[in-house]
Amino acid sequence: MERVATPSISASRVASVTGPSVVIGPREPREPGRQPAAPTQPVAAPVTALAARSADGKQEAGAQFLRPLEASGAHEASAEAHEAARSRRSASAAPVESVEELRKSAKRKGHVWSPMTDAFEAARKQNDETEAKAEAKAPKAKSAASSSKQSEREKGQAAQLELHLQLQALAESKLRAVESEDYELAQKLKQQEQELQRLCTSKSWAALVTPSANATAARPGSALVFRKNVGPAPKAGPALRRPSAAPAVPAPAPAPAVPSGAGKLVFVLTAPGELTPETFKATTTHVARRDALARIATAALWRGRGLAWDDIHEIVFIFEDYRALHMTPRFVASCPVPSEYHLIMVLQRALEGSAVPGLKISAPDRERFLGGHIDDTVARFSRAGPTSVVLLHETYPQSLGLYDQDLRSDAGETNKRSLVFFLGAVKDMTPEESRAVVRACRTHEVPCVEANLGQQAEFTSKIIDVLHGHHEYRRLAPAVARARRAAAGAGPAAAPLPGTFWVFVPMGGSPRDVVADDKKRDGQYEIPRCCISQLWCSRSEHRCHALSFVYPGGEVLTVNPSLVTCLKLQHRAAPTERNLVNALRVATGDWRADPNLTVDDGCVVLGDASNIMTKRGDALHPNKTAFLDLEVGSEGPKLDPYRAGVSTSKGVQNVVLLLHHAGARDFPRNFRQKLLEGILGPKNATKRSWMTLGMPRLSIHASISLLGHYWDTRALTRALEQMPGRPPWDEKIVSTSR
């Protein structure tokens, strides 16, 4: 144990304790590592116990204390003997408390005087020992840390994999619940899914559906190089503007490769606006008509909720800034519910830099017209296999001849040919764009067909629905092959059909619960989409069409074509989901949905099957009305609208159609009979029955678009006239009073 030396106290210094002030003369020892103290100044003498006793006249204890201190100077040769003698004398002469007070006054608290000449020697020694111990423990600590990190990483990966599997199972269960229209179960599953997603680091639908996807795939955002034009500008189109806040990213992503196998569809569309995040806003889909782009993408890729078409390669949008957006069926997993809100939101995130499978963006070549995307698309598919290009517009004189009798629908080689369709999204393709398609076809020796699907101008999304339907019946590829060999002719112009084409669709919930999709809930996007397919057409409305939604409680919500004009006159011509949902809510009494909107009487009618004809201006002729119960995806007998036949003067004029999915939600019990009685009357209803047929599996809105095309081309009425159970043209009508 290190010994602490105590400095001797002289008689003169002790005497100064009782005086008015004291000057500390000798230099006090300095603790190792401390700076030298400043020169001392005279300070007031501390009032100690010894000084207090001297002031009271108790000099005897002080004298006894001073005598041994004076005598201690003579015994400096023997330090140990002096210390022992001083201890004995102090113990006999003064109390212990006085000695302790004196010692405390003689040295500063906390100071330890050590006879070391190097103040940093102890610190260096301690530091060396610490480093030696650390070097000895470093390999063990490193190995232990790496093993612990590896085990933690493995545990985390296992936990995330388990979460992914649970989320995938929930997603599949939710899709099955939605297909069966059990929306209550789907809502519960969605809540469970959201709770699990909070614990999951990867919340992408594509990551759940395709967990083995390559994580190093090119990000869609890498194709967005926001800079000014750096070359000769093309002949047509606006100049590219620099966005205010756009992420700076490197080189553009390459265009997607053509999948193996042929016989599929490709849709290339010229789109308005620029391909920037600022033009894709989920809350204002009418800006730059992104609502139309959402409907077009849904028609091209989605067969239903969470289901992708298997007969399509890709869909390409070419924007006014000459950038191209490529979407493949894999994108369906990233947005299983293709409402306008969800789809535009996913596209906006992709443009901001988020990686979305099935979505790629290609930059333009400034030296070529429209960035060279038209020529590149034709070249890619021409190298991949047999390909035909089709330009569609209602003004082209040639018809595809889809209903011709000599058209073979089982041509093997023909059905293996890829079909590339060029259309205009929102606006028609310009003559310059059409000529660019023809030049590309000549350059790459690809046959090109200019044809029409009918004389009626339709929305692009409805045209794509119709093309999918014809392709399901295996009529599209043979019709294109025949049209490219010889002109089929325009055919006689069909006059507008008299009568009514009325479609009934079963829905869940209540007619007053119609909502649009937003951040907090999933709406029934099928309702506005069905309204557009049945009632809207390009720049007009289908005056002879009607659409009714049937709810489990027996309520029937009927939407008439006059709603199109009603919204157009109130500056809501864009049929966005929010505009249509708000109109339906206002019509059913919820004016707070859109306080500035007025829905005219008769546009939307809420009733039941018994009074379905109350607010209709004209009754349906019983002997010229066909009642068709059509099951989508049924395995039974199919509706064959391509059957040859000539419509008679006594043929079908009205079609009342019940449309529903096989194995999904059906109409309420006894609704079919009640509807017959409501339309024909109780007596005439007993003589009629429903014709039950099926059709290929399409979405409800795509089925309505296809059936509407059959109606406009009179293929539907011709097919029903030859079916058993057709209207009894010559039967006597029993009059009914209402």
PDB file of N, CA and C in Angstrom, residues 461-522:
ATOM      1  N   SER A 461     -61.416   1.595 -73.503  1.00  0.00           N
ATOM      2  CA  SER A 461     -61.499   0.481 -72.552  1.00  0.00           C
ATOM      3  C   SER A 461     -62.563  -0.524 -72.977  1.00  0.00           C
ATOM      4  N   LYS A 462     -63.682  -0.059 -73.505  1.00  0.00           N
ATOM      5  CA  LYS A 462     -64.729  -0.962 -73.964  1.00  0.00           C
ATOM      6  C   LYS A 462     -64.294  -1.711 -75.223  1.00  0.00           C
ATOM      7  N   ILE A 463     -63.532  -1.063 -76.098  1.00  0.00           N
ATOM      8  CA  ILE A 463     -63.015  -1.746 -77.285  1.00  0.00           C
ATOM      9  C   ILE A 463     -62.090  -2.887 -76.884  1.00  0.00           C
ATOM     10  N   ILE A 464     -61.248  -2.651 -75.883  1.00  0.00           N
ATOM     11  CA  ILE A 464     -60.345  -3.711 -75.419  1.00  0.00           C
ATOM     12  C   ILE A 464     -61.136  -4.846 -74.789  1.00  0.00           C
ATOM     13  N   ASP A 465     -62.187  -4.531 -74.032  1.00  0.00           N
ATOM     14  CA  ASP A 465     -63.057  -5.587 -73.498  1.00  0.00           C
ATOM     15  C   ASP A 465     -63.642  -6.438 -74.622  1.00  0.00           C
ATOM     16  N   VAL A 466     -64.098  -5.790 -75.673  1.00  0.00           N
ATOM     17  CA  VAL A 466     -64.693  -6.514 -76.800  1.00  0.00           C
ATOM     18  C   VAL A 466     -63.654  -7.392 -77.495  1.00  0.00           C
ATOM     19  N   LEU A 467     -62.438  -6.880 -77.655  1.00  0.00           N
ATOM     20  CA  LEU A 467     -61.386  -7.680 -78.284  1.00  0.00           C
ATOM     21  C   LEU A 467     -61.064  -8.915 -77.452  1.00  0.00           C
ATOM     22  N   HIS A 468     -61.011  -8.764 -76.130  1.00  0.00           N
ATOM     23  CA  HIS A 468     -60.788  -9.929 -75.271  1.00  0.00           C
ATOM     24  C   HIS A 468     -61.908 -10.954 -75.448  1.00  0.00           C
ATOM     25  N   GLY A 469     -63.145 -10.482 -75.526  1.00  0.00           N
ATOM     26  CA  GLY A 469     -64.255 -11.410 -75.691  1.00  0.00           C
ATOM     27  C   GLY A 469     -64.197 -12.165 -77.001  1.00  0.00           C
ATOM     28  N   HIS A 470     -63.918 -11.472 -78.094  1.00  0.00           N
ATOM     29  CA  HIS A 470     -63.793 -12.149 -79.389  1.00  0.00           C
ATOM     30  C   HIS A 470     -62.627 -13.129 -79.379  1.00  0.00           C
ATOM     31  N   HIS A 471     -61.564 -12.757 -78.680  1.00  0.00           N
ATOM     32  CA  HIS A 471     -60.409 -13.659 -78.607  1.00  0.00           C
ATOM     33  C   HIS A 471     -60.736 -14.914 -77.797  1.00  0.00           C
ATOM     34  N   GLU A 472     -61.579 -14.779 -76.774  1.00  0.00           N
ATOM     35  CA  GLU A 472     -61.997 -15.946 -76.005  1.00  0.00           C
ATOM     36  C   GLU A 472     -62.837 -16.902 -76.859  1.00  0.00           C
ATOM     37  N   TYR A 473     -63.581 -16.370 -77.776  1.00  0.00           N
ATOM     38  CA  TYR A 473     -64.359 -17.208 -78.694  1.00  0.00           C
ATOM     39  C   TYR A 473     -63.520 -17.684 -79.881  1.00  0.00           C
ATOM     40  N   ARG A 474     -62.226 -17.319 -79.891  1.00  0.00           N
ATOM     41  CA  ARG A 474     -61.289 -17.736 -80.933  1.00  0.00           C
ATOM     42  C   ARG A 474     -61.741 -17.247 -82.313  1.00  0.00           C
ATOM     43  N   ARG A 475     -62.229 -16.034 -82.362  1.00  0.00           N
ATOM     44  CA  ARG A 475     -62.655 -15.445 -83.621  1.00  0.00           C
ATOM     45  C   ARG A 475     -61.769 -14.282 -84.051  1.00  0.00           C
ATOM     46  N   LEU A 476     -60.990 -13.749 -83.149  1.00  0.00           N
ATOM     47  CA  LEU A 476     -60.258 -12.521 -83.448  1.00  0.00           C
ATOM     48  C   LEU A 476     -59.097 -12.773 -84.408  1.00  0.00           C
ATOM     49  N   ALA A 477     -58.238 -13.749 -84.083  1.00  0.00           N
ATOM     50  CA  ALA A 477     -57.075 -14.008 -84.938  1.00  0.00           C
ATOM     51  C   ALA A 477     -57.474 -14.445 -86.347  1.00  0.00           C
ATOM     52  N   PRO A 478     -58.439 -15.355 -86.521  1.00  0.00           N
ATOM     53  CA  PRO A 478     -58.853 -15.683 -87.899  1.00  0.00           C
ATOM     54  C   PRO A 478     -59.426 -14.492 -88.655  1.00  0.00           C
ATOM     55  N   ALA A 479     -60.156 -13.611 -87.951  1.00  0.00           N
ATOM     56  CA  ALA A 479     -60.715 -12.440 -88.629  1.00  0.00           C
ATOM     57  C   ALA A 479     -59.612 -11.501 -89.098  1.00  0.00           C
ATOM     58  N   VAL A 480     -58.582 -11.302 -88.292  1.00  0.00           N
ATOM     59  CA  VAL A 480     -57.466 -10.442 -88.692  1.00  0.00           C
ATOM     60  C   VAL A 480     -56.708 -11.072 -89.848  1.00  0.00           C
ATOM     61  N   ALA A 481     -56.510 -12.385 -89.788  1.00  0.00           N
ATOM     62  CA  ALA A 481     -55.793 -13.063 -90.870  1.00  0.00           C
ATOM     63  C   ALA A 481     -56.549 -12.947 -92.189  1.00  0.00           C
ATOM     64  N   ARG A 482     -57.842 -13.065 -92.142  1.00  0.00           N
ATOM     65  CA  ARG A 482     -58.621 -12.952 -93.372  1.00  0.00           C
ATOM     66  C   ARG A 482     -58.673 -11.515 -93.881  1.00  0.00           C
ATOM     67  N   ALA A 483     -58.732 -10.568 -92.952  1.00  0.00           N
ATOM     68  CA  ALA A 483     -58.799  -9.167 -93.366  1.00  0.00           C
ATOM     69  C   ALA A 483     -57.503  -8.708 -94.012  1.00  0.00           C
ATOM     70  N   ARG A 484     -56.372  -9.265 -93.619  1.00  0.00           N
ATOM     71  CA  ARG A 484     -55.110  -8.831 -94.222  1.00  0.00           C
ATOM     72  C   ARG A 484     -54.895  -9.446 -95.602  1.00  0.00           C
ATOM     73  N   ARG A 485     -55.618 -10.524 -95.920  1.00  0.00           N
ATOM     74  CA  ARG A 485     -55.484 -11.133 -97.239  1.00  0.00           C
ATOM     75  C   ARG A 485     -56.394 -10.476 -98.270  1.00  0.00           C
ATOM     76  N   ALA A 486     -57.573 -10.070 -97.839  1.00  0.00           N
ATOM     77  CA  ALA A 486     -58.518  -9.454 -98.774  1.00  0.00           C
ATOM     78  C   ALA A 486     -59.412  -8.517 -98.001  1.00  0.00           C
ATOM     79  N   ALA A 487     -59.763  -7.437 -98.615  1.00  0.00           N
ATOM     80  CA  ALA A 487     -60.634  -6.465 -97.965  1.00  0.00           C
ATOM     81  C   ALA A 487     -62.013  -7.062 -97.793  1.00  0.00           C
ATOM     82  N   ALA A 488     -62.519  -7.013 -96.570  1.00  0.00           N
ATOM     83  CA  ALA A 488     -63.818  -7.601 -96.290  1.00  0.00           C
ATOM     84  C   ALA A 488     -64.956  -6.650 -96.575  1.00  0.00           C
ATOM     85  N   GLY A 489     -64.683  -5.377 -96.764  1.00  0.00           N
ATOM     86  CA  GLY A 489     -65.748  -4.415 -97.015  1.00  0.00           C
ATOM     87  C   GLY A 489     -66.337  -3.903 -95.731  1.00  0.00           C
ATOM     88  N   ALA A 490     -66.958  -2.770 -95.831  1.00  0.00           N
ATOM     89  CA  ALA A 490     -67.511  -2.146 -94.638  1.00  0.00           C
ATOM     90  C   ALA A 490     -68.810  -2.776 -94.215  1.00  0.00           C
ATOM     91  N   GLY A 491     -69.570  -3.349 -95.138  1.00  0.00           N
ATOM     92  CA  GLY A 491     -70.857  -3.911 -94.789  1.00  0.00           C
ATOM     93  C   GLY A 491     -71.895  -2.826 -94.663  1.00  0.00           C
ATOM     94  N   PRO A 492     -73.137  -3.215 -94.623  1.00  0.00           N
ATOM     95  CA  PRO A 492     -74.197  -2.205 -94.528  1.00  0.00           C
ATOM     96  C   PRO A 492     -74.163  -1.504 -93.184  1.00  0.00           C
ATOM     97  N   ALA A 493     -74.376  -0.216 -93.215  1.00  0.00           N
ATOM     98  CA  ALA A 493     -74.399   0.558 -91.975  1.00  0.00           C
ATOM     99  C   ALA A 493     -75.648   0.210 -91.191  1.00  0.00           C
ATOM    100  N   ALA A 494     -75.453  -0.192 -89.939  1.00  0.00           N
ATOM    101  CA  ALA A 494     -76.575  -0.612 -89.108  1.00  0.00           C
ATOM    102  C   ALA A 494     -77.258   0.602 -88.517  1.00  0.00           C
ATOM    103  N   ALA A 495     -78.571   0.652 -88.688  1.00  0.00           N
ATOM    104  CA  ALA A 495     -79.349   1.743 -88.101  1.00  0.00           C
ATOM    105  C   ALA A 495     -79.513   1.494 -86.612  1.00  0.00           C
ATOM    106  N   PRO A 496     -79.727   2.534 -85.837  1.00  0.00           N
ATOM    107  CA  PRO A 496     -79.929   2.329 -84.397  1.00  0.00           C
ATOM    108  C   PRO A 496     -81.089   1.378 -84.141  1.00  0.00           C
ATOM    109  N   LEU A 497     -80.850   0.445 -83.237  1.00  0.00           N
ATOM    110  CA  LEU A 497     -81.861  -0.567 -82.948  1.00  0.00           C
ATOM    111  C   LEU A 497     -82.990   0.017 -82.109  1.00  0.00           C
ATOM    112  N   PRO A 498     -84.223  -0.340 -82.433  1.00  0.00           N
ATOM    113  CA  PRO A 498     -85.312   0.013 -81.531  1.00  0.00           C
ATOM    114  C   PRO A 498     -85.336  -0.954 -80.358  1.00  0.00           C
ATOM    115  N   GLY A 499     -86.011  -0.599 -79.331  1.00  0.00           N
ATOM    116  CA  GLY A 499     -86.139  -1.496 -78.199  1.00  0.00           C
ATOM    117  C   GLY A 499     -85.218  -1.125 -77.054  1.00  0.00           C
ATOM    118  N   THR A 500     -85.057  -2.083 -76.127  1.00  0.00           N
ATOM    119  CA  THR A 500     -84.316  -1.848 -74.887  1.00  0.00           C
ATOM    120  C   THR A 500     -83.389  -3.025 -74.609  1.00  0.00           C
ATOM    121  N   PHE A 501     -82.165  -2.692 -74.231  1.00  0.00           N
ATOM    122  CA  PHE A 501     -81.195  -3.694 -73.775  1.00  0.00           C
ATOM    123  C   PHE A 501     -80.947  -3.424 -72.297  1.00  0.00           C
ATOM    124  N   TRP A 502     -81.506  -4.290 -71.433  1.00  0.00           N
ATOM    125  CA  TRP A 502     -81.564  -4.046 -69.987  1.00  0.00           C
ATOM    126  C   TRP A 502     -80.791  -5.153 -69.279  1.00  0.00           C
ATOM    127  N   VAL A 503     -79.789  -4.760 -68.495  1.00  0.00           N
ATOM    128  CA  VAL A 503     -78.924  -5.712 -67.795  1.00  0.00           C
ATOM    129  C   VAL A 503     -79.136  -5.570 -66.296  1.00  0.00           C
ATOM    130  N   PHE A 504     -79.275  -6.725 -65.609  1.00  0.00           N
ATOM    131  CA  PHE A 504     -79.395  -6.779 -64.152  1.00  0.00           C
ATOM    132  C   PHE A 504     -78.162  -7.492 -63.594  1.00  0.00           C
ATOM    133  N   VAL A 505     -77.571  -6.907 -62.550  1.00  0.00           N
ATOM    134  CA  VAL A 505     -76.351  -7.446 -61.933  1.00  0.00           C
ATOM    135  C   VAL A 505     -76.575  -7.559 -60.432  1.00  0.00           C
ATOM    136  N   PRO A 506     -76.285  -8.711 -59.809  1.00  0.00           N
ATOM    137  CA  PRO A 506     -76.427  -8.824 -58.347  1.00  0.00           C
ATOM    138  C   PRO A 506     -75.259  -8.161 -57.636  1.00  0.00           C
ATOM    139  N   MET A 507     -75.543  -7.489 -56.537  1.00  0.00           N
ATOM    140  CA  MET A 507     -74.523  -6.816 -55.744  1.00  0.00           C
ATOM    141  C   MET A 507     -74.736  -7.135 -54.274  1.00  0.00           C
ATOM    142  N   GLY A 508     -73.698  -6.929 -53.473  1.00  0.00           N
ATOM    143  CA  GLY A 508     -73.798  -7.116 -52.035  1.00  0.00           C
ATOM    144  C   GLY A 508     -74.003  -5.796 -51.310  1.00  0.00           C
ATOM    145  N   GLY A 509     -74.357  -5.891 -50.036  1.00  0.00           N
ATOM    146  CA  GLY A 509     -74.532  -4.693 -49.232  1.00  0.00           C
ATOM    147  C   GLY A 509     -75.880  -4.047 -49.436  1.00  0.00           C
ATOM    148  N   SER A 510     -75.861  -2.718 -49.490  1.00  0.00           N
ATOM    149  CA  SER A 510     -77.080  -1.929 -49.604  1.00  0.00           C
ATOM    150  C   SER A 510     -76.883  -0.860 -50.675  1.00  0.00           C
ATOM    151  N   PRO A 511     -77.955  -0.432 -51.354  1.00  0.00           N
ATOM    152  CA  PRO A 511     -77.787   0.613 -52.377  1.00  0.00           C
ATOM    153  C   PRO A 511     -77.304   1.935 -51.816  1.00  0.00           C
ATOM    154  N   ARG A 512     -77.435   2.155 -50.513  1.00  0.00           N
ATOM    155  CA  ARG A 512     -76.967   3.399 -49.900  1.00  0.00           C
ATOM    156  C   ARG A 512     -75.546   3.274 -49.353  1.00  0.00           C
ATOM    157  N   ASP A 513     -74.928   2.120 -49.552  1.00  0.00           N
ATOM    158  CA  ASP A 513     -73.563   1.900 -49.069  1.00  0.00           C
ATOM    159  C   ASP A 513     -72.532   2.006 -50.177  1.00  0.00           C
ATOM    160  N   VAL A 514     -72.897   2.534 -51.315  1.00  0.00           N
ATOM    161  CA  VAL A 514     -71.960   2.640 -52.428  1.00  0.00           C
ATOM    162  C   VAL A 514     -70.893   3.669 -52.077  1.00  0.00           C
ATOM    163  N   VAL A 515     -69.633   3.260 -52.132  1.00  0.00           N
ATOM    164  CA  VAL A 515     -68.519   4.149 -51.809  1.00  0.00           C
ATOM    165  C   VAL A 515     -67.448   3.985 -52.870  1.00  0.00           C
ATOM    166  N   ALA A 516     -66.599   4.979 -52.955  1.00  0.00           N
ATOM    167  CA  ALA A 516     -65.440   4.934 -53.840  1.00  0.00           C
ATOM    168  C   ALA A 516     -64.219   4.535 -53.039  1.00  0.00           C
ATOM    169  N   ASP A 517     -63.245   3.980 -53.714  1.00  0.00           N
ATOM    170  CA  ASP A 517     -62.016   3.574 -53.049  1.00  0.00           C
ATOM    171  C   ASP A 517     -61.252   4.799 -52.566  1.00  0.00           C
ATOM    172  N   ASP A 518     -60.624   4.655 -51.397  1.00  0.00           N
ATOM    173  CA  ASP A 518     -59.733   5.681 -50.888  1.00  0.00           C
ATOM    174  C   ASP A 518     -58.694   4.997 -50.023  1.00  0.00           C
ATOM    175  N   LYS A 519     -58.002   5.783 -49.199  1.00  0.00           N
ATOM    176  CA  LYS A 519     -56.928   5.223 -48.386  1.00  0.00           C
ATOM    177  C   LYS A 519     -57.433   4.250 -47.333  1.00  0.00           C
ATOM    178  N   LYS A 520     -58.661   4.436 -46.854  1.00  0.00           N
ATOM    179  CA  LYS A 520     -59.142   3.683 -45.703  1.00  0.00           C
ATOM    180  C   LYS A 520     -60.006   2.483 -46.064  1.00  0.00           C
ATOM    181  N   ARG A 521     -60.531   2.412 -47.280  1.00  0.00           N
ATOM    182  CA  ARG A 521     -61.489   1.357 -47.570  1.00  0.00           C
ATOM    183  C   ARG A 521     -61.456   1.009 -49.047  1.00  0.00           C
ATOM    184  N   ASP A 522     -61.915  -0.198 -49.319  1.00  0.00           N
ATOM    185  CA  ASP A 522     -62.091  -0.655 -50.682  1.00  0.00           C
ATOM    186  C   ASP A 522     -63.546  -0.468 -51.072  1.00  0.00           C
TER     187      ASP A 522
END
